[in-house]
CSV table of C-alpha atoms and ligand atoms in Angstrom, one decimal:
chain,number,residue,atom,x,y,z
A,115,UNK,CA,18.6,20.5,-56.0
A,116,UNK,CA,18.6,18.6,-59.3
A,117,UNK,CA,16.9,16.0,-57.2
A,118,UNK,CA,15.5,12.8,-59.3
A,119,UNK,CA,12.4,11.3,-58.9
A,120,UNK,CA,12.4,7.6,-57.7
A,121,UNK,CA,9.9,4.7,-57.9
A,122,UNK,CA,7.3,5.1,-55.6
A,123,UNK,CA,7.0,2.7,-52.9
A,124,UNK,CA,4.1,1.6,-50.8
A,125,UNK,CA,4.7,1.7,-47.1
A,126,UNK,CA,8.3,3.6,-45.9
A,127,UNK,CA,8.9,3.4,-42.4
A,128,UNK,CA,10.8,6.2,-40.8
A,129,UNK,CA,13.3,4.9,-37.8
A,130,UNK,CA,14.3,1.2,-37.7
A,131,UNK,CA,14.5,1.0,-34.0
A,132,UNK,CA,11.7,-1.4,-31.9
A,133,UNK,CA,8.6,0.5,-33.3
A,134,UNK,CA,10.1,0.7,-36.7
A,135,UNK,CA,11.4,-3.0,-37.0
A,136,UNK,CA,7.8,-3.9,-35.7
A,137,UNK,CA,5.9,-2.0,-38.1
A,138,UNK,CA,8.2,-3.0,-41.1
A,139,UNK,CA,7.9,-7.0,-40.1
A,140,UNK,CA,4.0,-6.7,-39.8
A,141,UNK,CA,3.3,-4.4,-42.3
A,142,UNK,CA,5.4,-7.2,-44.8
A,143,UNK,CA,3.9,-10.4,-43.3
A,144,UNK,CA,0.2,-8.3,-43.5
A,145,UNK,CA,0.7,-7.8,-47.2
A,146,UNK,CA,2.2,-11.4,-47.8
A,147,UNK,CA,-0.6,-13.0,-45.9
A,148,UNK,CA,-2.9,-11.5,-48.5
A,149,UNK,CA,-1.1,-12.8,-51.3
A,150,UNK,CA,0.5,-9.3,-51.8
A,151,UNK,CA,4.1,-10.0,-53.4
A,152,UNK,CA,4.6,-6.7,-55.5
A,153,UNK,CA,4.2,-4.3,-52.5
A,154,UNK,CA,7.2,-2.8,-51.1
A,155,UNK,CA,8.1,-1.8,-47.3
A,156,UNK,CA,11.5,0.1,-46.9
A,157,UNK,CA,12.7,1.0,-43.5
A,158,UNK,CA,14.9,4.3,-43.3
A,159,UNK,CA,17.0,5.1,-40.4
A,160,UNK,CA,20.1,7.5,-40.5
A,161,UNK,CA,21.8,5.2,-37.7
A,162,UNK,CA,25.1,3.9,-39.0
A,163,UNK,CA,24.7,0.6,-37.1
A,164,UNK,CA,20.7,-0.2,-36.3
A,165,UNK,CA,19.5,-1.5,-33.5
A,166,UNK,CA,21.8,0.4,-30.7
A,167,UNK,CA,18.8,0.7,-27.9
A,168,UNK,CA,18.1,-2.9,-28.2
A,169,UNK,CA,21.5,-3.6,-27.9
A,170,UNK,CA,22.0,-1.8,-24.7
A,171,UNK,CA,19.0,-2.6,-23.3
A,172,UNK,CA,18.8,-4.6,-20.2
A,173,UNK,CA,22.6,-4.1,-19.4
A,174,UNK,CA,23.3,-5.7,-23.0
A,175,UNK,CA,20.6,-8.6,-22.2
A,176,UNK,CA,17.2,-6.9,-23.8
A,177,UNK,CA,14.7,-6.9,-21.4
A,178,UNK,CA,12.1,-7.6,-23.7
A,179,UNK,CA,8.7,-7.0,-21.9
A,180,UNK,CA,7.1,-7.7,-18.6
A,181,UNK,CA,5.0,-10.9,-17.4
A,182,UNK,CA,2.5,-8.4,-16.0
A,183,UNK,CA,1.6,-5.3,-18.5
A,184,UNK,CA,-1.2,-3.1,-18.3
A,185,UNK,CA,-1.6,0.7,-18.6
A,186,UNK,CA,-1.3,1.0,-14.8
A,187,UNK,CA,2.3,1.2,-15.4
A,188,UNK,CA,2.8,4.0,-18.0
A,189,UNK,CA,2.2,7.6,-18.5
A,190,UNK,CA,1.1,9.7,-21.1
A,191,UNK,CA,-1.9,11.1,-23.2
A,192,UNK,CA,-4.7,9.0,-21.3
A,193,UNK,CA,-4.3,5.3,-19.9
A,194,UNK,CA,-7.4,3.8,-21.4
A,195,UNK,CA,-5.5,5.0,-24.8
A,196,UNK,CA,-2.7,3.0,-23.6
A,197,UNK,CA,-4.6,0.1,-22.8
A,198,UNK,CA,-6.6,-0.1,-26.2
A,199,UNK,CA,-3.5,-0.1,-28.1
A,200,UNK,CA,-1.3,-3.0,-25.4
A,201,UNK,CA,-4.6,-5.3,-26.0
A,202,UNK,CA,-3.9,-5.6,-29.4
A,203,UNK,CA,-0.2,-7.4,-29.3
A,204,UNK,CA,-0.5,-8.4,-25.4
A,205,UNK,CA,2.7,-10.1,-23.4
A,206,UNK,CA,1.5,-13.7,-24.6
A,207,UNK,CA,1.8,-12.5,-28.5
A,208,UNK,CA,5.1,-10.8,-27.5
A,209,UNK,CA,6.6,-14.6,-26.4
A,210,UNK,CA,4.7,-16.3,-29.0
A,211,UNK,CA,6.5,-14.5,-31.8
A,212,UNK,CA,10.2,-14.4,-30.2
A,213,UNK,CA,9.2,-18.1,-29.7
A,214,UNK,CA,8.3,-18.6,-33.5
A,215,UNK,CA,11.8,-16.8,-34.5
A,216,UNK,CA,13.4,-18.8,-32.5
A,217,UNK,CA,14.1,-16.3,-29.2
A,218,UNK,CA,13.0,-18.2,-26.5
A,219,UNK,CA,12.4,-16.0,-23.5
A,220,UNK,CA,12.9,-16.3,-19.6
A,221,UNK,CA,10.9,-14.7,-16.7
A,222,UNK,CA,13.2,-13.7,-14.1
A,223,UNK,CA,12.0,-13.0,-10.2
A,224,UNK,CA,11.2,-9.6,-10.7
A,225,UNK,CA,8.6,-10.1,-13.7
A,226,UNK,CA,11.2,-9.0,-16.2
A,227,UNK,CA,11.5,-11.3,-19.9
A,228,UNK,CA,14.9,-11.6,-21.4
A,229,UNK,CA,16.2,-13.8,-23.8
A,230,UNK,CA,17.5,-17.4,-22.2
A,231,UNK,CA,21.1,-16.5,-24.1
A,232,UNK,CA,21.1,-13.1,-21.7
A,233,UNK,CA,22.5,-11.1,-25.2
A,234,UNK,CA,20.3,-8.8,-27.1
A,235,UNK,CA,21.9,-9.5,-30.1
A,236,UNK,CA,19.7,-12.7,-30.4
A,237,UNK,CA,16.5,-10.1,-30.5
A,238,UNK,CA,17.8,-8.0,-33.0
A,239,UNK,CA,19.1,-10.5,-35.5
A,240,UNK,CA,15.8,-12.2,-34.8
A,241,UNK,CA,14.2,-9.1,-36.0
A,242,UNK,CA,16.4,-8.7,-38.7
A,243,UNK,CA,15.8,-12.0,-40.5
A,244,UNK,CA,12.0,-11.2,-39.9
A,245,UNK,CA,12.0,-8.3,-41.7
A,246,UNK,CA,14.0,-10.1,-44.0
A,247,UNK,CA,11.7,-13.2,-44.3
A,248,UNK,CA,8.9,-10.6,-45.8
A,249,UNK,CA,11.3,-8.6,-48.1
A,250,UNK,CA,11.1,-5.8,-46.0
A,251,UNK,CA,14.3,-3.4,-46.7
A,252,UNK,CA,16.2,-1.5,-44.5
A,253,UNK,CA,18.1,1.3,-46.0
A,254,UNK,CA,20.2,3.3,-43.4
A,255,UNK,CA,22.0,5.4,-43.0
A,256,UNK,CA,19.5,7.3,-44.2
A,257,UNK,CA,18.3,10.4,-42.1
A,258,UNK,CA,15.0,11.9,-43.0
A,259,UNK,CA,15.1,15.5,-42.7
A,260,UNK,CA,11.6,16.3,-43.6
A,261,UNK,CA,8.2,14.7,-45.2
A,262,UNK,CA,5.9,16.7,-47.2
A,263,UNK,CA,1.8,15.4,-48.3
A,264,UNK,CA,1.3,16.1,-51.6
A,265,UNK,CA,-2.2,16.9,-53.1
A,266,UNK,CA,-2.6,14.0,-54.5
A,267,UNK,CA,-2.2,12.2,-50.5
A,268,UNK,CA,1.5,10.6,-51.9
A,269,UNK,CA,4.7,11.7,-49.6
A,270,UNK,CA,7.8,12.8,-50.2
A,271,UNK,CA,10.5,11.9,-48.3
A,272,UNK,CA,13.5,14.2,-48.0
A,273,UNK,CA,16.9,13.0,-46.7
A,274,UNK,CA,19.0,14.9,-44.2
A,275,UNK,CA,21.8,15.8,-46.7
A,276,UNK,CA,24.5,16.4,-44.4
A,277,UNK,CA,23.8,12.9,-42.4
A,278,UNK,CA,23.9,11.1,-45.5
A,279,UNK,CA,25.5,7.8,-46.2
A,280,UNK,CA,26.4,5.4,-48.7
A,281,UNK,CA,22.9,3.4,-49.9
A,282,UNK,CA,23.6,-0.5,-50.4
A,283,UNK,CA,24.1,-1.5,-53.9
A,284,UNK,CA,20.3,-2.8,-54.0
A,285,UNK,CA,19.4,1.2,-54.2
A,286,UNK,CA,20.0,2.6,-57.6
A,287,UNK,CA,18.9,6.1,-57.5
A,288,UNK,CA,20.9,8.6,-56.6
A,289,UNK,CA,21.2,9.3,-52.9
A,290,UNK,CA,19.7,12.5,-52.3
A,291,UNK,CA,16.5,11.6,-54.5
A,292,UNK,CA,13.7,11.9,-52.2
A,293,UNK,CA,11.8,8.7,-51.5
A,294,UNK,CA,8.2,8.6,-52.7
A,295,UNK,CA,5.1,7.0,-50.3
A,296,UNK,CA,1.9,5.8,-50.4
A,297,UNK,CA,1.7,5.2,-46.6
A,298,UNK,CA,4.6,6.7,-43.7
A,299,UNK,CA,4.7,5.4,-40.5
A,300,UNK,CA,6.8,7.1,-38.3
A,301,UNK,CA,8.9,6.0,-35.7
A,302,UNK,CA,11.7,8.0,-34.9
A,303,UNK,CA,11.8,7.8,-30.9
A,304,UNK,CA,11.6,10.4,-28.9
A,305,UNK,CA,14.7,12.0,-27.2
A,306,UNK,CA,16.3,9.5,-24.9
A,307,UNK,CA,20.1,8.7,-25.9
A,308,UNK,CA,20.1,10.8,-28.7
A,309,UNK,CA,23.7,9.7,-30.0
A,310,UNK,CA,21.9,6.6,-31.2
A,311,UNK,CA,19.8,9.1,-33.8
A,312,UNK,CA,16.8,9.5,-31.6
A,313,UNK,CA,17.3,13.2,-31.2
A,314,UNK,CA,14.0,14.6,-31.3
A,315,UNK,CA,13.9,15.1,-35.1
A,316,UNK,CA,10.8,12.8,-35.4
A,317,UNK,CA,8.8,15.9,-33.5
A,318,UNK,CA,9.7,18.6,-36.2
A,319,UNK,CA,8.6,16.0,-38.9
A,320,UNK,CA,5.2,15.1,-37.4
A,321,UNK,CA,4.9,18.9,-36.4
A,322,UNK,CA,5.4,19.8,-40.1
A,323,UNK,CA,2.4,16.7,-41.0
A,324,UNK,CA,-0.3,18.9,-39.1
A,325,UNK,CA,0.7,17.1,-35.1
A,326,UNK,CA,1.4,18.9,-31.9
A,327,UNK,CA,3.9,17.6,-29.1
A,328,UNK,CA,2.7,17.8,-25.7
A,329,UNK,CA,3.8,21.4,-24.2
A,330,UNK,CA,6.4,19.0,-21.6
A,331,UNK,CA,8.8,16.5,-23.6
A,332,UNK,CA,11.6,15.4,-20.8
A,333,UNK,CA,13.8,12.8,-19.7
A,334,UNK,CA,11.7,9.8,-17.8
A,335,UNK,CA,13.9,7.2,-16.6
A,336,UNK,CA,16.4,9.2,-15.7
A,337,UNK,CA,19.0,9.4,-12.6
A,338,UNK,CA,18.5,12.4,-10.2
A,339,UNK,CA,20.9,14.9,-9.2
A,340,UNK,CA,21.9,16.4,-5.6
A,341,UNK,CA,24.4,18.9,-4.9
A,342,UNK,CA,27.9,17.5,-5.2
A,343,UNK,CA,27.9,18.0,-1.0
A,344,UNK,CA,25.6,16.2,-0.1
A,345,UNK,CA,26.1,13.5,2.2
A,346,UNK,CA,24.3,10.8,0.2
A,347,UNK,CA,26.9,11.3,-2.8
A,348,UNK,CA,29.3,10.3,0.2
A,349,UNK,CA,27.7,7.0,0.2
A,350,UNK,CA,28.4,6.1,-3.5
A,351,UNK,CA,28.3,2.8,-4.6
A,352,UNK,CA,25.6,1.5,-2.1
A,353,UNK,CA,22.4,0.2,-3.4
A,354,UNK,CA,19.7,-0.8,-0.8
A,355,UNK,CA,15.5,-1.2,-1.2
A,356,UNK,CA,14.1,2.2,-0.4
A,357,UNK,CA,10.7,3.6,-1.1
A,358,UNK,CA,10.9,7.4,-2.9
A,359,UNK,CA,7.9,9.4,-2.9
A,360,UNK,CA,6.8,12.4,-4.2
A,361,UNK,CA,4.7,15.0,-2.2
A,362,UNK,CA,3.0,17.8,-3.1
A,363,UNK,CA,3.5,21.5,-1.5
A,364,UNK,CA,0.6,20.5,0.6
A,365,UNK,CA,2.1,17.1,1.8
A,366,UNK,CA,-0.4,14.8,-0.4
A,367,UNK,CA,1.1,11.7,-1.7
A,368,UNK,CA,1.6,12.1,-5.3
A,369,UNK,CA,3.6,8.7,-6.5
A,370,UNK,CA,5.7,6.1,-4.5
A,371,UNK,CA,8.2,3.6,-6.0
A,372,UNK,CA,9.9,1.3,-3.5
A,373,UNK,CA,13.0,-0.6,-5.5
A,374,UNK,CA,16.3,-0.7,-5.5
A,375,UNK,CA,18.2,2.7,-5.2
A,376,UNK,CA,21.8,3.5,-5.9
A,377,UNK,CA,24.0,6.6,-4.2
A,378,UNK,CA,25.9,7.9,-6.5
A,379,UNK,CA,28.4,10.3,-6.9
A,380,UNK,CA,26.2,12.9,-8.4
A,381,UNK,CA,22.8,11.9,-6.5
A,382,UNK,CA,20.6,8.8,-7.2
A,383,UNK,CA,20.1,6.1,-9.8
A,384,UNK,CA,18.7,2.4,-9.5
A,385,UNK,CA,15.6,1.5,-10.8
A,386,UNK,CA,13.2,2.8,-8.0
A,387,UNK,CA,14.8,6.3,-8.9
A,388,UNK,CA,14.3,6.0,-12.5
A,389,UNK,CA,10.9,4.8,-11.8
A,390,UNK,CA,10.3,7.9,-9.8
A,391,UNK,CA,11.9,10.6,-11.5
A,392,UNK,CA,9.6,11.4,-14.2
A,393,UNK,CA,6.7,11.7,-11.7
A,394,UNK,CA,9.0,14.4,-9.3
A,395,UNK,CA,9.9,16.3,-12.6
A,396,UNK,CA,6.3,16.6,-13.6
A,397,UNK,CA,4.8,17.6,-10.1
A,398,UNK,CA,7.7,20.2,-9.5
A,399,UNK,CA,6.6,22.0,-12.8
A,400,UNK,CA,3.0,22.0,-11.8
A,401,UNK,CA,3.6,23.0,-7.8
A,402,UNK,CA,7.2,24.5,-7.6
A,403,UNK,CA,7.3,23.2,-3.7
A,404,UNK,CA,6.4,19.7,-4.6
A,405,UNK,CA,9.3,17.8,-3.3
A,406,UNK,CA,10.9,14.0,-3.2
A,407,UNK,CA,11.4,11.9,0.3
A,408,UNK,CA,13.3,8.6,0.6
A,409,UNK,CA,12.2,5.9,3.4
A,410,UNK,CA,15.8,3.8,4.2
A,411,UNK,CA,13.7,1.2,5.9
A,412,UNK,CA,10.6,1.1,3.5
A,413,UNK,CA,8.7,-1.4,6.2
A,414,UNK,CA,9.3,1.1,9.1
A,415,UNK,CA,7.0,4.1,9.7
A,416,UNK,CA,8.1,7.2,11.8
A,417,UNK,CA,6.2,5.9,15.0
A,418,UNK,CA,8.2,2.1,14.6
A,419,UNK,CA,11.3,3.9,14.5
A,420,UNK,CA,10.8,6.5,17.0
A,421,UNK,CA,9.8,3.5,19.5
A,422,UNK,CA,12.9,1.1,18.6
A,423,UNK,CA,15.1,4.1,19.3
A,424,UNK,CA,12.8,4.7,22.9
A,425,UNK,CA,13.8,0.9,23.8
A,426,UNK,CA,17.2,0.6,22.9
A,427,UNK,CA,18.6,1.2,26.6
A,428,UNK,CA,22.6,1.1,26.4
A,429,UNK,CA,22.5,0.0,22.4
A,430,UNK,CA,23.6,2.9,19.9
A,431,UNK,CA,21.4,4.4,16.9
A,432,UNK,CA,24.0,3.1,14.4
A,433,UNK,CA,23.7,0.0,15.9
A,434,UNK,CA,20.2,-0.7,15.7
A,435,UNK,CA,19.7,0.8,12.1
A,436,UNK,CA,22.5,-1.7,11.1
A,437,UNK,CA,20.4,-4.7,13.0
A,438,UNK,CA,17.6,-3.4,10.7
A,439,UNK,CA,19.6,-3.8,7.9
A,440,UNK,CA,21.4,-0.9,6.8
A,441,UNK,CA,25.1,-0.7,5.8
A,442,UNK,CA,27.1,1.0,8.7
A,443,UNK,CA,28.2,3.8,6.5
A,444,UNK,CA,24.5,4.6,5.9
A,445,UNK,CA,23.7,4.2,9.5
A,446,UNK,CA,26.3,6.7,10.7
A,447,UNK,CA,25.2,8.9,7.8
A,448,UNK,CA,21.7,9.0,9.0
A,449,UNK,CA,22.9,9.7,12.3
A,450,UNK,CA,24.7,12.5,11.7
A,451,UNK,CA,22.8,14.1,9.4
A,452,UNK,CA,20.0,14.2,11.8
A,453,UNK,CA,22.3,15.3,14.5
A,454,UNK,CA,22.5,12.1,16.4
A,455,UNK,CA,26.1,10.8,17.7
A,456,UNK,CA,25.8,7.4,16.3
A,457,UNK,CA,27.7,5.7,19.0
A,458,UNK,CA,25.6,7.3,22.3
A,459,UNK,CA,23.6,4.8,24.0
A,460,UNK,CA,20.0,5.0,23.1
A,461,UNK,CA,19.0,6.1,26.9
A,462,UNK,CA,21.0,9.3,26.4
A,463,UNK,CA,18.6,10.1,23.2
A,464,UNK,CA,16.5,13.1,24.0
A,465,UNK,CA,12.7,12.7,22.5
A,466,UNK,CA,13.4,15.7,19.7
A,467,UNK,CA,17.0,13.7,18.6
A,468,UNK,CA,14.5,10.3,18.3
A,469,UNK,CA,12.1,12.1,16.2
A,470,UNK,CA,14.8,13.8,14.2
A,471,UNK,CA,16.5,10.6,13.4
A,472,UNK,CA,13.1,8.9,12.9
A,473,UNK,CA,12.1,11.0,10.3
A,474,UNK,CA,15.6,11.1,8.6
A,475,UNK,CA,15.3,7.1,8.8
A,476,UNK,CA,11.7,7.5,7.0
A,477,UNK,CA,11.6,10.6,5.5
A,478,UNK,CA,14.7,12.1,4.2
A,479,UNK,CA,13.9,15.2,2.2
A,480,UNK,CA,16.0,14.7,-0.8
A,481,UNK,CA,16.9,18.5,-2.5
A,482,UNK,CA,17.0,17.4,-5.9
A,483,UNK,CA,18.8,20.0,-8.6
A,484,UNK,CA,17.8,18.3,-11.4
A,485,UNK,CA,18.4,15.4,-13.9
A,486,UNK,CA,21.1,14.0,-16.1
A,487,UNK,CA,19.3,14.5,-18.9
A,488,UNK,CA,18.5,13.0,-22.2
A,489,UNK,CA,21.8,11.3,-22.5
A,490,UNK,CA,21.3,9.4,-19.2
A,491,UNK,CA,17.6,9.1,-20.1
A,492,UNK,CA,16.2,5.3,-21.3
A,493,UNK,CA,12.8,7.2,-22.6
A,494,UNK,CA,11.4,10.1,-23.2
A,495,UNK,CA,8.2,11.9,-21.3
A,496,UNK,CA,5.9,13.5,-23.7
A,497,UNK,CA,5.5,13.3,-27.1
A,498,UNK,CA,2.7,13.3,-30.1
A,499,UNK,CA,-0.9,12.6,-27.9
A,500,UNK,CA,-2.3,9.7,-28.6
A,501,UNK,CA,-5.9,12.3,-29.2
A,502,UNK,CA,-4.2,13.0,-32.3
A,503,UNK,CA,-4.1,9.4,-33.3
A,504,UNK,CA,-6.8,6.6,-34.5
A,505,UNK,CA,-5.8,4.0,-32.1
A,506,UNK,CA,-7.2,0.9,-34.2
A,507,UNK,CA,-4.7,1.9,-36.5
A,508,UNK,CA,-1.9,4.4,-35.2
A,509,UNK,CA,-3.2,6.6,-38.4
A,510,UNK,CA,-3.1,9.9,-37.8
A,511,UNK,CA,-6.0,11.8,-37.1
A,512,UNK,CA,-4.8,15.1,-38.9
A,513,UNK,CA,-2.5,13.3,-41.9
A,514,UNK,CA,-4.3,10.8,-43.7
A,515,UNK,CA,-1.3,7.9,-44.8
A,516,UNK,CA,0.7,8.9,-41.7
A,517,UNK,CA,1.2,6.3,-38.8
A,518,UNK,CA,3.3,6.8,-35.6
A,519,UNK,CA,3.9,4.2,-33.5
A,520,UNK,CA,6.5,4.0,-30.2
A,521,UNK,CA,8.3,6.1,-27.9
A,522,UNK,CA,7.7,9.4,-30.5
A,523,UNK,CA,4.1,9.0,-29.0
A,524,UNK,CA,2.8,10.5,-25.2
A,525,UNK,CA,3.7,6.9,-23.5
A,526,UNK,CA,6.3,6.2,-21.3
A,527,UNK,CA,6.7,3.2,-18.9
A,528,UNK,CA,7.9,2.1,-16.3
A,529,UNK,CA,11.7,0.3,-16.0
A,530,UNK,CA,11.4,-3.7,-16.6
A,531,UNK,CA,10.4,-3.9,-20.0
A,532,UNK,CA,7.3,-2.2,-20.6
A,533,UNK,CA,8.7,0.5,-22.9
A,534,UNK,CA,9.7,-2.4,-25.6
A,535,UNK,CA,5.9,-3.8,-25.3
A,536,UNK,CA,5.2,-0.3,-26.0
A,537,UNK,CA,7.1,0.1,-29.1
A,538,UNK,CA,6.0,-3.3,-30.2
A,539,UNK,CA,2.2,-3.3,-29.6
A,540,UNK,CA,2.3,0.5,-31.3
A,541,UNK,CA,4.3,-1.2,-34.0
A,542,UNK,CA,2.1,-3.9,-34.8
A,543,UNK,CA,-0.7,-1.6,-34.6
A,544,UNK,CA,0.6,0.5,-37.0
A,545,UNK,CA,2.3,-2.0,-39.4
A,546,UNK,CA,-0.5,-3.9,-39.9
A,547,UNK,CA,-3.1,-1.3,-40.7
A,548,UNK,CA,-1.0,0.7,-43.1
A,549,UNK,CA,-0.9,-2.6,-45.0
A,550,UNK,CA,-4.6,-3.3,-44.8
A,551,UNK,CA,-4.9,0.3,-45.3
A,552,UNK,CA,-2.9,0.4,-48.6
A,553,UNK,CA,-4.4,-3.0,-50.0
A,554,UNK,CA,-8.0,-1.3,-49.3
A,555,UNK,CA,-6.7,1.7,-51.2
A,556,UNK,CA,-5.6,-0.1,-54.1
A,557,UNK,CA,-8.2,-2.6,-54.7
A,558,UNK,CA,-10.1,0.6,-55.1
A,559,UNK,CA,-8.3,1.9,-57.7
B,795,FAD,C1,20.3,2.7,-22.0
B,795,FAD,C2,18.9,2.6,-22.6
B,795,FAD,C3,18.1,1.3,-22.1
B,795,FAD,C4,16.7,0.7,-22.3
B,795,FAD,N1,16.5,-0.8,-21.8
B,795,FAD,C5,15.4,-1.0,-21.8
B,795,FAD,C6,15.1,-2.5,-21.3
B,795,FAD,O1,15.6,-2.9,-21.2
B,795,FAD,N2,13.4,-2.4,-21.8
B,795,FAD,C7,12.8,-2.0,-22.2
B,795,FAD,O2,11.5,-1.9,-22.3
B,795,FAD,N3,13.0,-0.4,-22.8
B,795,FAD,C8,14.4,-0.1,-22.5
B,795,FAD,N4,15.0,1.1,-22.9
B,795,FAD,C9,13.8,2.2,-24.1
B,795,FAD,C10,13.7,1.4,-25.3
B,795,FAD,O3,14.7,1.1,-25.9
B,795,FAD,C11,12.9,2.5,-25.9
B,795,FAD,O4,11.4,2.5,-25.2
B,795,FAD,C12,12.4,1.9,-27.3
B,795,FAD,O5,13.8,1.9,-28.2
B,795,FAD,C13,11.8,2.7,-28.1
B,795,FAD,O6,11.6,2.2,-29.7
B,795,FAD,P1,11.5,3.1,-30.7
B,795,FAD,O7,11.2,2.1,-31.8
B,795,FAD,O8,10.3,3.9,-30.6
B,795,FAD,O9,12.6,4.5,-30.8
B,795,FAD,P2,13.9,4.2,-30.7
B,795,FAD,O10,14.5,2.6,-30.4
B,795,FAD,O11,15.1,5.2,-30.7
B,795,FAD,O12,14.2,3.8,-32.3
B,795,FAD,C14,14.1,5.1,-33.4
B,795,FAD,C15,15.2,5.0,-34.5
B,795,FAD,O13,14.7,6.2,-35.2
B,795,FAD,C16,15.5,6.3,-36.2
B,795,FAD,N5,15.7,7.5,-36.2
B,795,FAD,C17,15.6,9.3,-35.6
B,795,FAD,N6,15.3,10.2,-36.5
B,795,FAD,C18,15.4,9.9,-37.7
B,795,FAD,C19,15.4,10.7,-38.6
B,795,FAD,N7,15.1,12.0,-38.5
B,795,FAD,N8,15.7,9.9,-39.5
B,795,FAD,C20,16.1,8.6,-39.9
B,795,FAD,N9,15.9,7.6,-38.7
B,795,FAD,C21,15.5,8.4,-37.7
B,795,FAD,C22,16.6,6.3,-35.1
B,795,FAD,O14,18.2,6.4,-35.8
B,795,FAD,C23,16.2,5.3,-34.3
B,795,FAD,O15,17.0,4.1,-35.0
B,795,FAD,C24,16.0,1.0,-22.8
B,795,FAD,C25,16.4,2.8,-23.1
B,795,FAD,C26,17.8,3.2,-23.5
B,795,FAD,C27,17.9,4.8,-23.8
């Protein structure tokens, strides 16, 4: 291809999303703190505009983290391994880090932390400035097609020619020439929101360097679909607090969340549904008869609803459901789907119809037809297993000199800032360790 070599770079970060920016900043800081002004940190990203996910996060306000982060809010290779990484850069450090950059965070009632400006640009601009302060260069659009590790331990980073854009004037080598790097931080994200550039190519790159990827890679924090003629779809636009529960084919409760749930024309969305989605998808793949049920009145039980209906007298079931807090449309739809006349007086209800309605209220079966896919997912379940990573450095166990962080790894968190906290913590560990290990190897040369 007539490719011309460039000067060898010290640390090349692939992907300048949340994890890659953090890794770049902390690699640069660590080098500066060691008095090293000469070593280079360069982040390459295929996107024309950087930080798309940071800007869309939290409805444009960027839910930076959560006040109470622990490994139980995550799923992935192993919770102890996730804890191990999270504790190296905890919420207090995240808050202090952003405060130092002039980004004050506020905690909302839900425990989520947002910038006081309510504007995600504040977060992204601060990260860019922090990268600039330590001399980390952000080159984009420069999409990486493949990485090769030479026998001498250096990495060749080849661009994906079809996706190559203009390089900034500071980069003088021809745009198609591969970069050569002593250390790589792979932070290409997963497959969620592929238009942003995170389309899973990082998995191919990681596999070519000796890694595996979990057998299952699927959308998480994703809306779920029902058949378009399902009665819940006709409630489109209604939001309420509901309990969603994944049950095995034997009826065992596998996972449960109570949170705001949105009825939509395609099925169900909202935080509760997004949280449960990955557990439902995973369960169904293990057990085809696993299923999802929903309680429209989380504080009630089968017995309490049945008892209340039995005591209705001349009042109707629909009226009671409304008094219990449900919108009129929902009350009517629940009665109708249970085969109960919404306006019939309570004393006219048979025992069977009371039981049928009580069951519909606290355990509506949800015949999920699928999910809305990666385009609507906030995060990816699955990825490179943490068992292939040294957790104290995020360095690969199979490819020395390669570090991985962020969503490319088999870790996904609940809604509420947990996924960014994973990106910050793993990016911090990868960046600082890449710089320290670089120093150790260059000092011994
Ligand atoms: C709509 C939406 C809202 C969200 N809201 C929140 C929220 O409020 N709070 C929260 O905690 N989490 C939220 N998340 C999840 C969070 O954004 C991600 O978990 C986090 O951004 C992952 O960071 P990352 O750096 O690992 O990956 P990404 O942010 O996906 O970044 C990866 C980067 O790598 C680049 N890249 C990929 N492949 C290549 C390649 N081959 N060559 C060069 N560059 C490449 C991409 O262009 C991208 O810039 C949200 C996600 C979505 C989709």
